[in-house]
Each structure stands twice: as structure tokens, then as C-alpha cells.
Tab-separated table of C-alpha atoms in Angstrom:
chain	number	residue	atom	x	y	z
A	167	MET	CA	41.605	-109.433	-194.278
A	168	LYS	CA	38.612	-111.019	-196.036
A	169	GLU	CA	39.159	-109.115	-199.206
A	170	GLU	CA	42.692	-110.363	-199.295
A	171	LEU	CA	41.696	-113.925	-198.724
A	172	ARG	CA	38.760	-113.742	-201.229
A	173	GLN	CA	41.250	-112.552	-203.865
A	174	ARG	CA	43.544	-115.448	-203.106
A	175	ILE	CA	40.645	-117.982	-203.354
A	176	TYR	CA	39.376	-116.411	-206.617
A	177	GLU	CA	42.688	-116.939	-208.240
A	178	LYS	CA	42.752	-120.608	-207.414
A	179	LEU	CA	39.100	-121.229	-208.594
A	180	ASP	CA	38.737	-123.476	-211.650
A	181	MET	CA	36.275	-121.468	-213.684
A	182	GLY	CA	36.222	-124.071	-216.402
A	183	ARG	CA	34.067	-126.409	-214.347
A	184	ASP	CA	31.357	-126.369	-211.703
A	185	MET	CA	33.144	-126.880	-208.369
A	186	GLU	CA	31.250	-128.536	-205.569
A	187	ASP	CA	30.632	-126.748	-202.374
A	188	THR	CA	32.785	-129.197	-200.216
A	189	GLU	CA	35.656	-128.542	-202.632
A	190	ILE	CA	35.451	-124.821	-202.336
A	191	MET	CA	35.028	-125.064	-198.558
A	192	GLU	CA	38.196	-127.049	-198.308
A	193	MET	CA	40.039	-124.478	-200.462
A	194	ILE	CA	38.826	-121.670	-198.083
A	195	GLU	CA	39.857	-123.516	-194.987
A	196	GLU	CA	43.283	-124.195	-196.407
A	197	GLU	CA	43.741	-120.384	-197.243
A	198	VAL	CA	42.478	-119.367	-193.888
A	199	SER	CA	44.870	-121.729	-192.076
A	200	LEU	CA	47.762	-120.228	-194.006
A	201	TYR	CA	46.645	-116.754	-193.239
A	202	ALA	CA	46.161	-117.697	-189.565
A	203	LYS	CA	49.828	-118.743	-189.276
A	204	GLU	CA	50.844	-115.313	-190.496
A	205	LYS	CA	48.400	-113.233	-188.538
A	206	ALA	CA	47.885	-115.471	-185.384
A	207	LEU	CA	44.073	-115.783	-185.794
A	208	SER	CA	42.110	-117.649	-183.031
A	209	LEU	CA	40.187	-120.961	-183.843
A	210	ASN	CA	36.695	-118.927	-183.581
A	211	GLU	CA	38.099	-116.314	-185.824
A	212	ARG	CA	39.206	-118.912	-188.448
A	213	GLU	CA	35.805	-120.625	-188.389
A	214	ARG	CA	33.922	-117.279	-188.647
A	215	THR	CA	36.099	-116.129	-191.419
A	216	SER	CA	35.809	-119.348	-193.387
A	217	LYS	CA	32.012	-119.227	-193.093
A	218	GLU	CA	31.869	-115.676	-194.169
A	219	LEU	CA	34.139	-116.267	-197.206
A	220	PHE	CA	32.057	-119.277	-198.205
A	221	ASP	CA	28.785	-117.188	-197.936
A	222	SER	CA	30.447	-114.495	-200.058
A	223	LEU	CA	31.554	-116.931	-202.810
A	224	ARG	CA	28.652	-119.393	-202.841
A	225	LYS	CA	25.633	-117.883	-200.997
A	226	LEU	CA	24.283	-114.411	-200.243
A	227	ASP	CA	27.385	-112.797	-198.617
A	228	VAL	CA	26.537	-110.805	-195.533
A	229	LEU	CA	22.847	-111.592	-195.935
A	230	GLN	CA	23.217	-115.316	-195.517
A	231	GLN	CA	23.311	-115.057	-191.654
A	232	LEU	CA	19.995	-113.218	-191.771
A	233	VAL	CA	18.497	-115.543	-194.164
A	234	ASP	CA	19.555	-118.610	-192.006
A	235	ASP	CA	18.070	-116.985	-188.784
A	236	ASP	CA	14.446	-118.426	-188.450
A	237	SER	CA	13.540	-115.690	-186.019
A	238	ILE	CA	14.018	-112.971	-188.595
A	239	THR	CA	10.817	-112.361	-190.744
A	240	GLU	CA	11.988	-109.611	-193.039
A	241	ILE	CA	15.369	-108.166	-194.499
A	242	MET	CA	15.555	-104.769	-196.064
A	243	ILE	CA	18.697	-103.590	-198.033
A	244	ASN	CA	18.881	-99.944	-198.679
A	245	GLY	CA	22.005	-99.866	-200.766
A	246	GLN	CA	25.364	-101.531	-200.050
A	247	ASP	CA	25.902	-99.721	-196.597
A	248	SER	CA	22.428	-99.865	-195.055
A	249	ILE	CA	20.628	-103.191	-193.937
A	250	PHE	CA	17.800	-103.669	-191.635
A	251	TYR	CA	15.837	-106.565	-190.481
A	252	GLU	CA	12.662	-107.327	-188.671
A	253	LYS	CA	12.748	-109.598	-185.500
A	254	ASP	CA	9.872	-110.143	-183.147
A	255	GLY	CA	8.068	-107.371	-184.944
A	256	GLU	CA	10.830	-104.769	-184.402
A	257	LEU	CA	12.953	-103.233	-187.093
A	258	LYS	CA	16.708	-103.269	-186.305
A	259	PRO	CA	20.001	-102.215	-188.131
A	260	TRP	CA	22.411	-104.825	-189.108
A	261	ASP	CA	25.937	-104.113	-188.325
A	262	LYS	CA	27.351	-105.615	-191.407
A	263	LYS	CA	27.540	-104.339	-194.889
A	264	PHE	CA	28.465	-105.280	-198.521
A	265	SER	CA	32.002	-104.781	-199.418
A	266	SER	CA	31.023	-102.819	-202.558
A	267	ARG	CA	28.005	-101.895	-204.753
A	268	GLU	CA	29.244	-104.457	-207.193
A	269	LYS	CA	29.115	-107.106	-204.591
A	270	LEU	CA	25.579	-106.256	-203.788
A	271	GLU	CA	24.753	-106.301	-207.419
A	272	ASP	CA	26.349	-109.694	-207.902
A	273	VAL	CA	24.205	-111.124	-205.012
A	274	ILE	CA	21.115	-109.598	-206.770
A	275	GLN	CA	21.876	-111.140	-210.053
A	276	GLN	CA	22.534	-114.539	-208.188
A	277	ILE	CA	19.053	-114.326	-206.550
A	278	VAL	CA	17.111	-113.494	-209.697
A	279	GLY	CA	19.040	-115.755	-211.920
A	280	VAL	CA	18.057	-118.934	-209.988
A	281	ASN	CA	14.426	-118.344	-211.218
A	282	ASN	CA	15.274	-117.162	-214.703
A	283	ARG	CA	14.387	-113.592	-213.905
A	284	VAL	CA	16.151	-110.465	-215.390
A	285	VAL	CA	16.809	-107.158	-213.592
A	286	ASN	CA	18.914	-104.393	-215.009
A	287	GLU	CA	18.723	-100.576	-215.650
A	288	ALA	CA	16.474	-101.261	-218.627
A	289	SER	CA	14.141	-103.370	-216.428
A	290	PRO	CA	14.862	-102.201	-212.964
A	291	ILE	CA	12.141	-103.834	-210.819
A	292	VAL	CA	11.524	-107.509	-210.336
A	293	ASP	CA	9.830	-109.868	-208.000
A	294	THR	CA	11.301	-113.301	-207.366
A	295	ARG	CA	12.020	-115.809	-204.541
A	296	LEU	CA	14.773	-117.515	-202.762
A	297	LYS	CA	15.082	-121.345	-202.779
A	298	SER	CA	13.602	-121.348	-199.347
A	299	GLY	CA	10.468	-119.709	-200.726
A	300	ALA	CA	11.195	-116.265	-199.295
A	301	ARG	CA	9.648	-113.454	-201.354
A	302	VAL	CA	12.117	-111.051	-202.910
A	303	ASN	CA	11.568	-107.492	-204.426
A	304	VAL	CA	14.348	-105.868	-206.188
A	305	VAL	CA	14.642	-102.219	-207.316
A	306	LEU	CA	17.803	-100.820	-209.094
A	307	TYR	CA	19.023	-97.479	-210.260
A	308	PRO	CA	17.638	-95.266	-211.689
A	309	VAL	CA	14.526	-96.087	-209.911
A	310	SER	CA	16.299	-96.478	-206.660
A	311	LEU	CA	18.252	-93.335	-206.272
A	312	ASP	CA	20.500	-94.413	-203.424
A	313	GLY	CA	21.640	-97.667	-204.968
A	314	PRO	CA	19.985	-101.193	-205.216
A	315	ALA	CA	17.045	-101.702	-202.753
A	316	VAL	CA	16.121	-105.272	-201.811
A	317	SER	CA	13.254	-106.516	-199.663
A	318	ILE	CA	13.101	-110.126	-198.569
A	319	ARG	CA	9.950	-111.410	-196.777
A	320	LYS	CA	10.702	-114.683	-195.138
A	321	PHE	CA	8.217	-117.521	-194.205
A	322	PRO	CA	8.446	-120.045	-191.458
A	323	LYS	CA	10.141	-123.302	-192.536
A	324	GLU	CA	7.190	-125.101	-190.843
A	325	PRO	CA	3.988	-123.741	-192.301
A	326	ILE	CA	1.698	-121.956	-189.734
A	327	THR	CA	-1.266	-124.019	-188.973
A	328	MET	CA	-4.709	-122.972	-187.689
A	329	GLU	CA	-3.777	-124.297	-184.182
A	330	LYS	CA	-0.758	-121.898	-184.091
A	331	LEU	CA	-3.056	-118.982	-185.078
A	332	LEU	CA	-5.430	-119.948	-182.307
A	333	ALA	CA	-2.523	-120.179	-179.862
A	334	LEU	CA	-1.364	-116.802	-181.039
A	335	GLY	CA	-4.874	-115.334	-180.507
A	336	SER	CA	-5.229	-114.301	-184.079
A	337	ILE	CA	-8.622	-115.967	-184.463
A	338	SER	CA	-11.377	-117.547	-182.357
A	339	GLU	CA	-12.338	-121.265	-182.341
A	340	GLU	CA	-15.835	-120.555	-183.426
A	341	MET	CA	-14.609	-118.655	-186.542
A	342	VAL	CA	-12.274	-121.545	-187.227
A	343	ARG	CA	-15.119	-123.875	-187.347
A	344	PHE	CA	-17.170	-121.499	-189.394
A	345	LEU	CA	-14.440	-121.086	-191.989
A	346	GLN	CA	-13.613	-124.744	-192.155
A	347	ILE	CA	-17.233	-125.524	-193.243
A	348	LEU	CA	-17.288	-122.502	-195.590
A	349	VAL	CA	-14.194	-123.870	-197.362
A	350	LYS	CA	-15.419	-127.358	-197.622
A	351	ALA	CA	-18.931	-126.051	-198.833
A	352	ARG	CA	-16.992	-124.317	-201.570
A	353	TYR	CA	-17.747	-120.636	-200.709
A	354	ASN	CA	-15.647	-118.131	-202.764
A	355	ILE	CA	-13.390	-116.329	-200.174
A	356	PHE	CA	-11.455	-113.105	-200.475
A	357	ILE	CA	-8.772	-112.121	-197.896
A	358	SER	CA	-7.969	-108.428	-197.565
A	359	GLY	CA	-5.472	-106.709	-195.266
A	360	GLY	CA	-2.481	-104.293	-195.156
A	361	THR	CA	1.057	-104.994	-195.737
A	362	GLY	CA	2.400	-107.537	-193.293
A	363	SER	CA	-1.044	-108.506	-192.020
A	364	GLY	CA	-0.712	-112.140	-192.831
A	365	LYS	CA	-2.795	-112.518	-196.009
A	366	THR	CA	-0.578	-115.231	-197.755
A	367	THR	CA	-0.147	-117.100	-194.347
A	368	PHE	CA	-3.910	-117.116	-193.693
A	369	LEU	CA	-4.652	-118.266	-197.342
A	370	ASN	CA	-2.108	-121.151	-196.711
A	371	VAL	CA	-3.980	-122.064	-193.552
A	372	LEU	CA	-7.403	-121.955	-195.216
A	373	SER	CA	-6.105	-124.221	-197.992
A	374	ASN	CA	-5.582	-127.030	-195.326
A	375	PHE	CA	-9.438	-127.295	-195.215
A	376	ILE	CA	-9.670	-128.089	-199.000
A	377	PRO	CA	-10.485	-131.873	-199.521
A	378	SER	CA	-7.480	-133.653	-200.660
A	379	ASP	CA	-9.113	-135.237	-203.776
A	380	GLU	CA	-9.752	-131.939	-205.524
A	381	ARG	CA	-7.570	-130.490	-208.333
A	382	ILE	CA	-6.114	-126.989	-207.466
A	383	ILE	CA	-4.364	-124.522	-209.591
A	384	THR	CA	-2.513	-121.758	-208.002
A	385	ILE	CA	-1.587	-118.458	-209.779
A	386	GLU	CA	1.106	-116.043	-208.388
A	387	ASP	CA	3.512	-113.288	-209.457
A	388	SER	CA	6.205	-115.129	-207.495
A	389	ALA	CA	5.379	-118.508	-206.148
A	390	GLU	CA	5.247	-118.557	-202.422
A	391	LEU	CA	2.221	-120.427	-201.443
A	392	GLN	CA	2.748	-123.625	-199.427
A	393	ILE	CA	-0.339	-125.731	-200.118
A	394	ARG	CA	0.098	-129.083	-198.621
A	395	GLY	CA	-2.022	-132.374	-198.704
A	396	ILE	CA	-3.238	-131.794	-202.378
A	397	LYS	CA	-1.800	-134.308	-204.761
A	398	ASN	CA	-3.503	-132.754	-207.895
A	399	LEU	CA	-1.931	-129.474	-207.599
A	400	VAL	CA	-0.588	-127.223	-210.399
A	401	ARG	CA	1.496	-124.138	-209.604
A	402	LEU	CA	1.572	-121.326	-212.232
A	403	GLU	CA	3.870	-118.338	-212.002
A	404	THR	CA	4.159	-115.119	-214.033
A	405	ARG	CA	7.065	-114.358	-216.346
A	406	ASN	CA	8.587	-110.842	-216.887
A	407	ALA	CA	9.665	-109.711	-220.458
A	408	ASN	CA	13.284	-109.326	-221.023
A	409	MET	CA	15.804	-107.919	-223.581
A	410	GLU	CA	15.777	-111.081	-225.662
A	411	SER	CA	12.234	-110.539	-226.921
A	412	VAL	CA	10.775	-112.997	-224.478
A	413	LYS	CA	7.092	-111.908	-223.936
A	414	PRO	CA	5.702	-111.445	-220.512
A	415	ILE	CA	3.185	-113.941	-219.080
A	416	THR	CA	0.723	-112.087	-216.758
A	417	ILE	CA	-1.634	-113.192	-214.152
A	418	ARG	CA	-4.432	-112.490	-216.661
A	419	ASP	CA	-2.873	-114.940	-218.993
A	420	LEU	CA	-2.487	-117.571	-216.322
A	421	VAL	CA	-6.040	-117.245	-215.148
A	422	ARG	CA	-7.368	-117.709	-218.721
A	423	SER	CA	-5.187	-120.642	-219.134
A	424	ALA	CA	-6.196	-122.202	-215.812
A	425	LEU	CA	-9.853	-122.157	-216.868
A	426	ARG	CA	-8.942	-124.616	-219.493
A	427	MET	CA	-7.091	-126.911	-217.222
A	428	ARG	CA	-10.149	-128.489	-215.444
A	429	PRO	CA	-9.600	-126.982	-212.011
A	430	ASP	CA	-11.914	-127.668	-209.019
A	431	ARG	CA	-10.722	-124.458	-207.423
A	432	ILE	CA	-8.394	-121.610	-208.557
A	433	ILE	CA	-6.182	-119.924	-205.920
A	434	VAL	CA	-4.804	-116.509	-206.905
A	435	GLY	CA	-2.031	-115.360	-204.425
A	436	GLU	CA	-2.687	-111.679	-204.851
A	437	VAL	CA	-4.866	-109.489	-207.057
A	438	ARG	CA	-3.186	-106.117	-207.937
A	439	GLY	CA	-4.574	-104.863	-211.145
A	440	SER	CA	-6.539	-105.414	-214.217
A	441	GLU	CA	-6.426	-109.163	-213.664
A	442	CYS	CA	-9.115	-108.639	-211.068
A	443	MET	CA	-11.922	-108.954	-213.562
A	444	ASP	CA	-10.463	-112.354	-214.858
A	445	VAL	CA	-10.307	-113.654	-211.287
A	446	LEU	CA	-13.876	-112.565	-210.634
A	447	GLN	CA	-15.139	-114.272	-213.765
A	448	ALA	CA	-13.463	-117.436	-212.874
A	449	PHE	CA	-15.185	-117.171	-209.562
A	450	ASN	CA	-18.405	-116.746	-211.412
A	451	THR	CA	-18.039	-119.471	-213.848
A	452	GLY	CA	-18.346	-122.688	-211.935
A	453	HIS	CA	-15.010	-122.595	-209.863
A	454	ASP	CA	-16.669	-122.377	-206.499
A	455	GLY	CA	-14.462	-122.543	-203.476
A	456	SER	CA	-11.821	-120.304	-205.079
A	457	ILE	CA	-9.609	-118.022	-202.980
A	458	SER	CA	-7.572	-114.805	-203.355
A	459	THR	CA	-6.056	-111.909	-201.516
A	460	GLY	CA	-5.744	-108.173	-201.923
A	461	HIS	CA	-4.473	-105.106	-200.260
A	462	ALA	CA	-6.818	-102.846	-198.372
A	463	ASN	CA	-7.330	-101.171	-194.969
A	464	SER	CA	-10.854	-102.365	-194.431
A	465	CYS	CA	-13.705	-104.511	-195.954
A	466	ARG	CA	-15.272	-101.426	-197.462
A	467	ASP	CA	-12.010	-100.171	-198.829
A	468	MET	CA	-11.332	-103.568	-200.452
A	469	MET	CA	-14.658	-103.207	-202.315
A	470	SER	CA	-13.481	-99.704	-203.654
A	471	ARG	CA	-10.113	-101.191	-204.640
A	472	LEU	CA	-11.666	-104.127	-206.489
A	473	GLU	CA	-13.828	-101.598	-208.560
A	474	THR	CA	-10.666	-99.600	-209.352
A	475	MET	CA	-8.742	-102.591	-210.401
A	476	ILE	CA	-11.508	-103.748	-212.735
A	477	LEU	CA	-11.602	-100.333	-214.335
A	478	MET	CA	-7.919	-100.536	-214.860
A	479	GLY	CA	-8.498	-103.286	-217.404
A	480	MET	CA	-11.845	-102.355	-219.061
A	481	GLU	CA	-14.429	-99.619	-219.048
A	482	LEU	CA	-17.606	-100.990	-217.493
A	483	PRO	CA	-20.465	-99.191	-215.693
A	484	LEU	CA	-20.191	-99.403	-211.936
A	485	PRO	CA	-23.416	-101.305	-211.484
A	486	ALA	CA	-22.024	-103.971	-213.709
A	487	ILE	CA	-18.741	-103.978	-211.842
A	488	ARG	CA	-20.479	-104.228	-208.461
A	489	SER	CA	-22.633	-106.883	-209.564
A	490	GLN	CA	-19.672	-109.003	-210.626
A	491	ILE	CA	-17.985	-108.399	-207.282
A	492	ALA	CA	-21.172	-109.351	-205.364
A	493	SER	CA	-21.985	-112.538	-207.248
A	494	GLY	CA	-18.382	-113.564	-207.417
A	495	ILE	CA	-17.140	-113.293	-203.883
A	496	ASP	CA	-19.198	-114.928	-201.055
A	497	ILE	CA	-17.081	-114.116	-197.953
A	498	LEU	CA	-14.567	-111.362	-197.217
A	499	VAL	CA	-12.104	-111.879	-194.468
A	500	HIS	CA	-10.189	-108.781	-193.410
A	501	LEU	CA	-6.904	-109.131	-191.441
A	502	GLY	CA	-4.955	-106.449	-189.475
A	503	ARG	CA	-1.732	-105.831	-187.723
A	504	LEU	CA	-2.429	-103.933	-184.557
A	505	ARG	CA	-0.178	-101.608	-182.603
A	506	ASP	CA	1.257	-104.276	-180.475
A	507	ARG	CA	2.374	-105.977	-183.758
A	508	SER	CA	-0.077	-108.843	-183.299
A	509	ARG	CA	-2.076	-110.036	-186.344
A	510	LYS	CA	-5.672	-110.878	-186.085
A	511	VAL	CA	-8.817	-111.377	-188.148
A	512	LEU	CA	-10.669	-108.062	-187.661
A	513	ASP	CA	-13.800	-108.763	-189.742
A	514	LEU	CA	-15.603	-111.476	-191.358
A	515	CYS	CA	-18.417	-110.399	-193.881
A	516	GLU	CA	-20.753	-111.909	-196.291
A	517	LEU	CA	-21.349	-110.119	-199.524
A	518	ASP	CA	-25.131	-109.942	-199.610
A	519	GLY	CA	-26.003	-108.616	-203.094
A	520	ILE	CA	-26.635	-105.042	-204.249
A	521	GLU	CA	-28.492	-102.444	-202.316
A	522	ASN	CA	-29.021	-98.803	-203.384
A	523	GLY	CA	-26.419	-99.332	-206.142
A	524	GLU	CA	-23.777	-100.459	-203.540
A	525	VAL	CA	-22.450	-103.904	-202.657
A	526	LYS	CA	-24.173	-104.824	-199.467
A	527	MET	CA	-22.187	-106.449	-196.522
A	528	ASN	CA	-23.564	-108.679	-193.904
A	529	PRO	CA	-21.080	-108.608	-190.971
A	530	ILE	CA	-20.880	-111.914	-189.296
A	531	TYR	CA	-17.796	-111.566	-186.910
A	532	ARG	CA	-15.895	-108.590	-185.682
A	533	PHE	CA	-12.844	-108.123	-183.392
A	534	GLU	CA	-13.561	-105.566	-180.629
A	535	GLU	CA	-10.751	-104.276	-178.317
A	536	VAL	CA	-11.548	-104.105	-174.657
A	537	GLY	CA	-8.116	-102.803	-173.316
A	538	GLU	CA	-4.439	-103.682	-172.901
A	539	LYS	CA	-2.521	-105.986	-170.590
A	540	ASP	CA	1.282	-106.286	-170.355
A	541	GLY	CA	1.596	-104.266	-173.614
A	542	LYS	CA	-0.788	-106.568	-175.386
A	543	ILE	CA	-4.088	-105.709	-176.972
A	544	VAL	CA	-6.953	-107.672	-175.316
A	545	GLY	CA	-10.232	-108.142	-177.148
A	546	LYS	CA	-12.844	-110.483	-178.253
A	547	TRP	CA	-14.644	-111.577	-181.432
A	548	ILE	CA	-18.317	-110.564	-181.467
A	549	LYS	CA	-20.763	-112.524	-183.630
A	550	CYS	CA	-22.915	-109.771	-185.147
A	551	GLY	CA	-24.890	-111.665	-187.683
A	552	LYS	CA	-25.682	-114.996	-189.409
A	553	LEU	CA	-24.916	-116.278	-192.874
A	554	LYS	CA	-27.833	-115.463	-195.145
A	555	ASP	CA	-26.947	-117.346	-198.326
A	556	CYS	CA	-27.034	-120.987	-197.147
A	557	GLY	CA	-27.396	-122.542	-200.621
A	558	LYS	CA	-23.934	-123.839	-200.837
A	559	LEU	CA	-24.152	-125.153	-197.237
A	560	ARG	CA	-27.340	-127.123	-197.924
A	561	ALA	CA	-25.801	-128.611	-201.102
A	562	ALA	CA	-22.756	-129.776	-199.081
A	563	GLY	CA	-24.948	-130.966	-196.186
A	564	TYR	CA	-23.831	-128.556	-193.555
A	565	LYS	CA	-26.881	-126.427	-192.838
A	566	GLU	CA	-27.511	-127.745	-189.367
A	567	GLU	CA	-23.884	-127.515	-188.288
A	568	ILE	CA	-23.557	-123.774	-189.036
A	569	ALA	CA	-27.015	-122.414	-188.265
């Protein structure tokens, strides 16, 4: 039925001009009303069919309902016939599918085209975003063997605040006060964690502690940070190369450019490769208070990953690399997603120089499980140390408050 109606509407569309949504919706409702007289559709069926046709013509087809549902956090498309979504931490199959592979590919081109990105068989992988800010990753054939694969990571319409994290039991009040002072005192903070642990969300929350009169530059592969309350804000985003000889602009390029833009702080959404050295150099060259994130399973694993990423860009002796890491990053915050699907700050460490050739860590807070209740993990945050390098605290006038 929908295919027949869609074809009728296509034949009536005026391709020579940009038609308004209201005009197209009126055309759809007219066609559905005529069809309803032939097939005796109920009022609910007519309304549902009209909306699905409009989503197919102007929006994201069968995905639109999932995108509009605020309770859904992630959408995964594994080819035209297989769609899954995450809701309340559980993965569930979607009972709808695309009418054809061509329709799925049309939706993909619609998504990437909005942000001037290109994806095709010659360049089959792309990161982009929806208008809502949701993060999108697309992988096409021949890399994805079973058809186009799309992953959409959604973010809440209302940004999560530190108060919400406290209510969810993701962090303690004492740690919140500690981090707030560290941000204001311009300590360089690196956030680590696995996939889905909440690194971007936590970075957004920390950014709320940045004084509103500072100049901030954000650098991302695909812009998704929601930094609020900062008027002097510049958002930079990478660009892929395409078939029209447009050169790529990488995070390394953006970091180097940002250094000439008189930033007070630089925020890099995520460090994944050789740009790690540029980010650390920015941390080390007078841009105190900068923040970034990276994937790792623990604080110690993050140190190993940082070393590896630096080596991807240049050959340096390990002692020099570790010295750059230890002097550039002041605080490492590690997040985790536990087996009950809750997200928590698991560790907060200070990087305390080099000892026996290794980056020395000074653990300050650690989450410790004590059991389970009603299917939820119960635990507490243990304070296991004190901040050793208080130079920035003293300069900012916070020494007594945090001692």
C-alpha cells in the first residue's frame, strides 16, 4: 500500500522547485484520503500512513520514529532488513525495515549530505551527525559485506548536568566539588573509558565549570559537544577528502590552527591517533585547563594507548613520550559501564611525574563495589590519596578549600 501511494506522490512532486513540508504533507493526506475511500482505511490507519509516507519522503523513513523517541539512546542498522535499538540499556530488534537497499542508501546520502560529507564505494566510511546532534557512523560495501551499516548515538535534548549524574549515582558529591575546583584552577584533565561509558557526556558536564568569560575552542571529528554558557566559543570540525580533490582537514590540522586563535582552553572531543602528540603539546604550551577524552579499559591502559598513539605519528624514545604525557596531563578520570548498565566514575588519578621510567599515578578516588540490591550494583567512592601538585590551586586561591 505504502509503495503504491509513494509512487503516486512522487509522480505529483514538482522537482523543479523546493517544496515546503506543509505542501508535501497536504499532498500526502489528499492521496491517502483518496486511497482510503477505495480500501476503507480507518482514521488511525490514515494518520499512521500519512506520517510514514512523510517520513519516507522528507525525513529518515523507518528510522524517524526511533530518532524521535527520546528514550532510545542508540540505533543500529545492519542492512535494509535488520534494525536494532537500545532502550533502558537493553538492545531490542525493530519490527520495521527499509523497503529496499536503495531506500536505505538514499537515507544515508540524505544524512551525510546535510553536513557536506561524502560516502560511497570509493570512500565507504564516514562520521557525521544529525541535525539534533546525534553522532552517526556509516560503513558501506565493500567494507560492510552484508549491506550498509549505520550506527546512530543519540544524546538527550536537555544536556545532562552534574546534578543528574549525582541523582543517578554516577559520582559522589565530594568528587564533584573536587573536580569543580580543579577545572576552575585550570588543571588539564583527560577522561578515559570504554565505548558507551559516557565520556562525551562527562566532558560536557565538566565544561559547565569553566568560567564564562574565557575563550574556548573545541575540536572534533564530528561536532557533538554541547558546551553552554560560554559566549566566546569556537567550534571546529574535521573534513574528509572527496573525489573532487578536496583535501582532508584532520584533528592535527585543527589543533595547530587552534594554537594561533588565542584560546584560553582547548577541548578535543576524542583522541584516536597521531594527533595525540599535538594535543599534549597544546596542553604543555600555556593552555592550562584543557580537556580531552580517549578509549581505554583502565587508567593504566590509557597511558599505554597514549604512548601508542604518539608513536603512530612520530618516532620518539619512550622516556620522552612519557615525559610529555606526565607533564601535559594533570588529572585522569576513568569512567566505566558496569554489568547493571549503570555508568560511574571508577577512578580519579593524578599523574605524578616519572618513576623508574614509568608514568607515576597518584590515586585520589576509587569506586569500590560492596554488593548488589534489586539488580543494581551498590558501592562507594573511597578517597585513597591527596592531590600532590597544588601549584595551580594556590595560584587560583583554592588551596585551603581542597586540602
